[in-house]
Structure formats: structure tokens, C-alpha cells
PDB file of C-alpha atoms in Angstrom:
ATOM      1  CA  UNK A  19       6.268  -6.305  21.035  1.00 61.00           C
ATOM      2  CA  UNK A  20       7.862  -4.458  17.781  1.00 65.00           C
ATOM      3  CA  UNK A  21      10.321  -1.992  19.233  1.00 62.00           C
ATOM      4  CA  UNK A  22      10.706   1.538  18.671  1.00 59.00           C
ATOM      5  CA  UNK A  23      13.855   1.859  16.189  1.00 62.00           C
ATOM      6  CA  UNK A  24      15.064   4.381  14.615  1.00 61.00           C
ATOM      7  CA  UNK A  25      12.930   8.192  13.535  1.00 69.00           C
ATOM      8  CA  UNK A  26       9.202   6.094  14.032  1.00 72.00           C
ATOM      9  CA  UNK A  27       7.178   7.944  15.992  1.00 79.00           C
ATOM     10  CA  UNK A  28       4.639   6.589  18.583  1.00 80.00           C
ATOM     11  CA  UNK A  29       2.006   5.850  16.459  1.00 84.00           C
ATOM     12  CA  UNK A  30       4.044   3.758  14.010  1.00 83.00           C
ATOM     13  CA  UNK A  31       5.004   1.452  16.364  1.00 84.00           C
ATOM     14  CA  UNK A  32       1.466   1.277  17.645  1.00 89.00           C
ATOM     15  CA  UNK A  33       0.132  -0.577  14.201  1.00 91.00           C
ATOM     16  CA  UNK A  34       3.310  -2.327  13.773  1.00 91.00           C
ATOM     17  CA  UNK A  35       2.032  -4.110  17.718  1.00 91.00           C
ATOM     18  CA  UNK A  36      -1.460  -3.558  16.665  1.00 95.00           C
ATOM     19  CA  UNK A  37      -1.576  -5.470  13.115  1.00 95.00           C
ATOM     20  CA  UNK A  38       1.239  -7.855  14.969  1.00 95.00           C
ATOM     21  CA  UNK A  39      -1.080  -9.333  18.171  1.00 95.00           C
ATOM     22  CA  UNK A  40      -4.423  -9.327  15.050  1.00 95.00           C
ATOM     23  CA  UNK A  41      -2.495 -11.617  12.536  1.00 95.00           C
ATOM     24  CA  UNK A  42      -1.002 -14.004  15.155  1.00 94.00           C
ATOM     25  CA  UNK A  43      -4.931 -13.940  17.180  1.00 94.00           C
ATOM     26  CA  UNK A  44      -7.247 -14.038  13.743  1.00 93.00           C
ATOM     27  CA  UNK A  45      -4.677 -16.623  11.431  1.00 92.00           C
ATOM     28  CA  UNK A  46      -2.662 -17.976  13.416  1.00 93.00           C
ATOM     29  CA  UNK A  47       0.999 -16.201  11.541  1.00 94.00           C
ATOM     30  CA  UNK A  48       3.538 -14.692  12.684  1.00 94.00           C
ATOM     31  CA  UNK A  49       4.738 -12.090  10.594  1.00 95.00           C
ATOM     32  CA  UNK A  50       8.478 -11.343  10.374  1.00 92.00           C
ATOM     33  CA  UNK A  51       9.215  -7.357  10.636  1.00 90.00           C
ATOM     34  CA  UNK A  52      11.302  -5.052   8.159  1.00 87.00           C
ATOM     35  CA  UNK A  53      12.312  -7.898   6.383  1.00 87.00           C
ATOM     36  CA  UNK A  54      14.720  -8.239   3.807  1.00 86.00           C
ATOM     37  CA  UNK A  55      12.991  -9.469   0.431  1.00 84.00           C
ATOM     38  CA  UNK A  56      15.386 -10.688  -1.797  1.00 84.00           C
ATOM     39  CA  UNK A  57      14.151  -8.154  -4.702  1.00 82.00           C
ATOM     40  CA  UNK A  58      15.576  -5.845  -2.310  1.00 82.00           C
ATOM     41  CA  UNK A  59      12.427  -3.926  -1.064  1.00 83.00           C
ATOM     42  CA  UNK A  60      11.925  -3.921   2.951  1.00 86.00           C
ATOM     43  CA  UNK A  61       8.463  -4.167   3.837  1.00 90.00           C
ATOM     44  CA  UNK A  62       6.901  -2.861   7.343  1.00 90.00           C
ATOM     45  CA  UNK A  63       5.989  -6.592   8.091  1.00 93.00           C
ATOM     46  CA  UNK A  64       5.903 -10.325   5.309  1.00 94.00           C
ATOM     47  CA  UNK A  65       5.222 -13.858   5.734  1.00 94.00           C
ATOM     48  CA  UNK A  66       5.266 -16.252   3.269  1.00 92.00           C
ATOM     49  CA  UNK A  67       2.906 -19.403   4.519  1.00 92.00           C
ATOM     50  CA  UNK A  68       4.341 -22.450   2.473  1.00 91.00           C
ATOM     51  CA  UNK A  69       2.555 -26.123   2.637  1.00 88.00           C
ATOM     52  CA  UNK A  70       4.388 -29.139   1.862  1.00 91.00           C
ATOM     53  CA  UNK A  71       6.996 -26.954  -0.026  1.00 92.00           C
ATOM     54  CA  UNK A  72       4.742 -25.383  -1.739  1.00 92.00           C
ATOM     55  CA  UNK A  73       4.005 -21.651  -1.696  1.00 90.00           C
ATOM     56  CA  UNK A  74       0.344 -21.195  -0.663  1.00 90.00           C
ATOM     57  CA  UNK A  75       0.071 -17.008  -0.164  1.00 91.00           C
ATOM     58  CA  UNK A  76       2.317 -14.116   0.447  1.00 92.00           C
ATOM     59  CA  UNK A  77       1.662 -11.160   2.695  1.00 95.00           C
ATOM     60  CA  UNK A  78       2.997  -8.119   2.529  1.00 95.00           C
ATOM     61  CA  UNK A  79       1.612  -5.407   5.280  1.00 95.00           C
ATOM     62  CA  UNK A  80       2.809  -1.436   4.788  1.00 93.00           C
ATOM     63  CA  UNK A  81       1.248   1.289   7.261  1.00 92.00           C
ATOM     64  CA  UNK A  82       0.604   4.518   6.304  1.00 91.00           C
ATOM     65  CA  UNK A  83      -0.023   6.082   8.713  1.00 89.00           C
ATOM     66  CA  UNK A  84       0.081  10.163   8.015  1.00 88.00           C
ATOM     67  CA  UNK A  85      -1.211  11.143   4.412  1.00 90.00           C
ATOM     68  CA  UNK A  86       2.367  11.632   3.096  1.00 88.00           C
ATOM     69  CA  UNK A  87       3.252   8.640   3.587  1.00 87.00           C
ATOM     70  CA  UNK A  88       1.232   7.891   0.875  1.00 87.00           C
ATOM     71  CA  UNK A  89       3.193  10.081  -1.699  1.00 85.00           C
ATOM     72  CA  UNK A  90       6.672   9.442  -0.380  1.00 79.00           C
ATOM     73  CA  UNK A  91       7.870   6.920  -2.453  1.00 71.00           C
ATOM     74  CA  UNK A  92       8.439   4.517  -0.109  1.00 69.00           C
ATOM     75  CA  UNK A  93       6.576   1.915   0.586  1.00 70.00           C
ATOM     76  CA  UNK A  94       4.712   0.390  -2.145  1.00 80.00           C
ATOM     77  CA  UNK A  95       6.438  -3.025  -1.680  1.00 78.00           C
ATOM     78  CA  UNK A  96       2.767  -5.166  -3.475  1.00 88.00           C
ATOM     79  CA  UNK A  97       5.066  -7.588  -3.806  1.00 87.00           C
ATOM     80  CA  UNK A  98       3.505 -11.105  -2.276  1.00 89.00           C
ATOM     81  CA  UNK A  99      -0.026 -12.455  -3.442  1.00 92.00           C
ATOM     82  CA  UNK A 100      -2.338 -11.004  -0.545  1.00 94.00           C
ATOM     83  CA  UNK A 101      -0.862  -7.169   0.452  1.00 95.00           C
ATOM     84  CA  UNK A 102      -2.903  -4.674   2.544  1.00 96.00           C
ATOM     85  CA  UNK A 103      -1.690  -0.950   3.555  1.00 95.00           C
ATOM     86  CA  UNK A 104      -2.709  -0.373   7.160  1.00 95.00           C
ATOM     87  CA  UNK A 105      -4.142   3.029   8.271  1.00 95.00           C
ATOM     88  CA  UNK A 106      -5.855   4.608  11.347  1.00 95.00           C
ATOM     89  CA  UNK A 107      -9.593   5.554  10.706  1.00 95.00           C
ATOM     90  CA  UNK A 108      -8.282   8.730   9.698  1.00 95.00           C
ATOM     91  CA  UNK A 109      -7.417   7.628   6.367  1.00 96.00           C
ATOM     92  CA  UNK A 110      -9.097   5.390   5.410  1.00 96.00           C
ATOM     93  CA  UNK A 111     -11.529   7.483   2.024  1.00 95.00           C
ATOM     94  CA  UNK A 112      -7.831   7.919   1.553  1.00 95.00           C
ATOM     95  CA  UNK A 113      -6.849   4.503   1.136  1.00 95.00           C
ATOM     96  CA  UNK A 114      -9.696   4.300  -0.483  1.00 95.00           C
ATOM     97  CA  UNK A 115      -8.918   6.199  -2.997  1.00 95.00           C
ATOM     98  CA  UNK A 116      -4.979   6.237  -3.248  1.00 94.00           C
ATOM     99  CA  UNK A 117      -6.099   2.362  -4.194  1.00 93.00           C
ATOM    100  CA  UNK A 118      -8.503   3.834  -7.274  1.00 94.00           C
ATOM    101  CA  UNK A 119      -5.703   6.091  -8.707  1.00 93.00           C
ATOM    102  CA  UNK A 120      -2.440   4.637  -8.368  1.00 91.00           C
ATOM    103  CA  UNK A 121      -3.568   1.339  -8.042  1.00 91.00           C
ATOM    104  CA  UNK A 122      -6.296   0.493 -10.662  1.00 90.00           C
ATOM    105  CA  UNK A 123      -6.188  -3.088 -11.420  1.00 91.00           C
ATOM    106  CA  UNK A 124      -5.031  -4.452  -8.287  1.00 89.00           C
ATOM    107  CA  UNK A 125      -7.453  -7.025  -6.789  1.00 92.00           C
ATOM    108  CA  UNK A 126      -4.228  -7.899  -4.324  1.00 93.00           C
ATOM    109  CA  UNK A 127      -4.232  -4.820  -2.404  1.00 95.00           C
ATOM    110  CA  UNK A 128      -6.354  -5.417   0.587  1.00 95.00           C
ATOM    111  CA  UNK A 129      -6.984  -2.337   3.135  1.00 96.00           C
ATOM    112  CA  UNK A 130      -6.635  -2.746   7.475  1.00 97.00           C
ATOM    113  CA  UNK A 131      -8.388   0.188   9.866  1.00 97.00           C
ATOM    114  CA  UNK A 132      -6.372   0.257  12.749  1.00 96.00           C
ATOM    115  CA  UNK A 133      -8.262   2.155  15.730  1.00 94.00           C
ATOM    116  CA  UNK A 134      -7.055   4.119  18.349  1.00 91.00           C
ATOM    117  CA  UNK A 135      -8.610   2.025  20.976  1.00 92.00           C
ATOM    118  CA  UNK A 136      -6.601  -1.006  18.994  1.00 90.00           C
ATOM    119  CA  UNK A 137      -8.894  -2.501  16.896  1.00 94.00           C
ATOM    120  CA  UNK A 138      -8.591  -4.092  13.288  1.00 96.00           C
ATOM    121  CA  UNK A 139     -11.598  -3.697  11.019  1.00 95.00           C
ATOM    122  CA  UNK A 140     -10.652  -5.242   7.166  1.00 94.00           C
ATOM    123  CA  UNK A 141     -12.072  -2.445   4.772  1.00 95.00           C
ATOM    124  CA  UNK A 142     -11.296  -4.842   1.835  1.00 94.00           C
ATOM    125  CA  UNK A 143     -10.135  -8.109   1.623  1.00 93.00           C
ATOM    126  CA  UNK A 144      -7.294  -8.929  -0.958  1.00 94.00           C
ATOM    127  CA  UNK A 145      -8.216 -10.711  -4.313  1.00 90.00           C
ATOM    128  CA  UNK A 146      -6.665 -13.325  -6.364  1.00 85.00           C
ATOM    129  CA  UNK A 147      -9.282 -13.083  -9.181  1.00 81.00           C
ATOM    130  CA  UNK A 148     -11.986 -15.528  -7.920  1.00 80.00           C
ATOM    131  CA  UNK A 149      -9.745 -17.353  -5.428  1.00 84.00           C
ATOM    132  CA  UNK A 150     -10.058 -16.371  -1.670  1.00 86.00           C
ATOM    133  CA  UNK A 151      -5.761 -15.722  -0.090  1.00 90.00           C
ATOM    134  CA  UNK A 152      -5.084 -18.966   1.243  1.00 89.00           C
ATOM    135  CA  UNK A 153      -5.151 -17.562   4.785  1.00 87.00           C
ATOM    136  CA  UNK A 154      -8.428 -15.419   4.755  1.00 89.00           C
ATOM    137  CA  UNK A 155      -9.892 -19.330   4.077  1.00 87.00           C
ATOM    138  CA  UNK A 156      -7.469 -20.535   7.525  1.00 78.00           C
ATOM    139  CA  UNK A 157      -8.266 -17.957  10.417  1.00 77.00           C
ATOM    140  CA  UNK A 158      -8.055 -19.330  13.486  1.00 67.00           C
TER     141      UNK A 158
END
């Protein structure tokens, strides 16, 4: 369970816990919270999937719980192979437009909707050209 740290709102902590549980339940993947990457970035969630010594996937999830979060200049750490923006229901349209306007050629960025009732719905899956990301192939 993710605990409240610093200036986080209750809504952010709720979304973090919902995403954390979702990836465990759906994919059997325990994401690392606020992981410090070698390039200095700190995504909200990160996980590298290594099979037989080879990286098969790396997942990054960035949470945007308010419209202003998209334009803060923080939290756009899309350095994984499979990247996601996680947003509450009221920001789905903004997330779609934001990706279209700012990352028009990036197919590796998906969108997760987090509802007030704790459901997670994938609005857009990340893609690697014609290939499906590893974590999506082996969902639990």
C-alpha cells in the first residue's frame, strides 16, 4: 500500500494505490513506486521485466490527477518501453488530446482511466509498432 508523502492529495494516493493493485491483479507485476532512474527522472511507477537475463519490457506510469498536472513540466518520464498516463475519468479527453498534441508519433504511451469506484479501464494500450508489449501478452 502506498502511503501519503509530502504534498500529495488524498486523490493522488487513492490513484496510486488503485494502479499498484491493478498491475498486481491483472498482470502479476508489482510496480516500484517513485523509482529513481539512472537519468535522474522519478516516475510515479516503474518496473523492468527481465526474463532469462534479457529486458523484455519496462513499464512507466505517470499520474495526472488535475488538468494543471499536464502542463507543470513534471512527470512526463516516458522512457519505458510501455508507458502510461493514469487519469481520473474527468481527464480522459484531456489526456487523449495532450498525447495527440505533444507526442503525436509515440504509440508506446497508453492511457489508464481510474474511476471513483476503484475500477481501472485501459483507454489506450501502448504499442511497439506491430508488436504487443510483453506485459500485455502474459496477463494473469
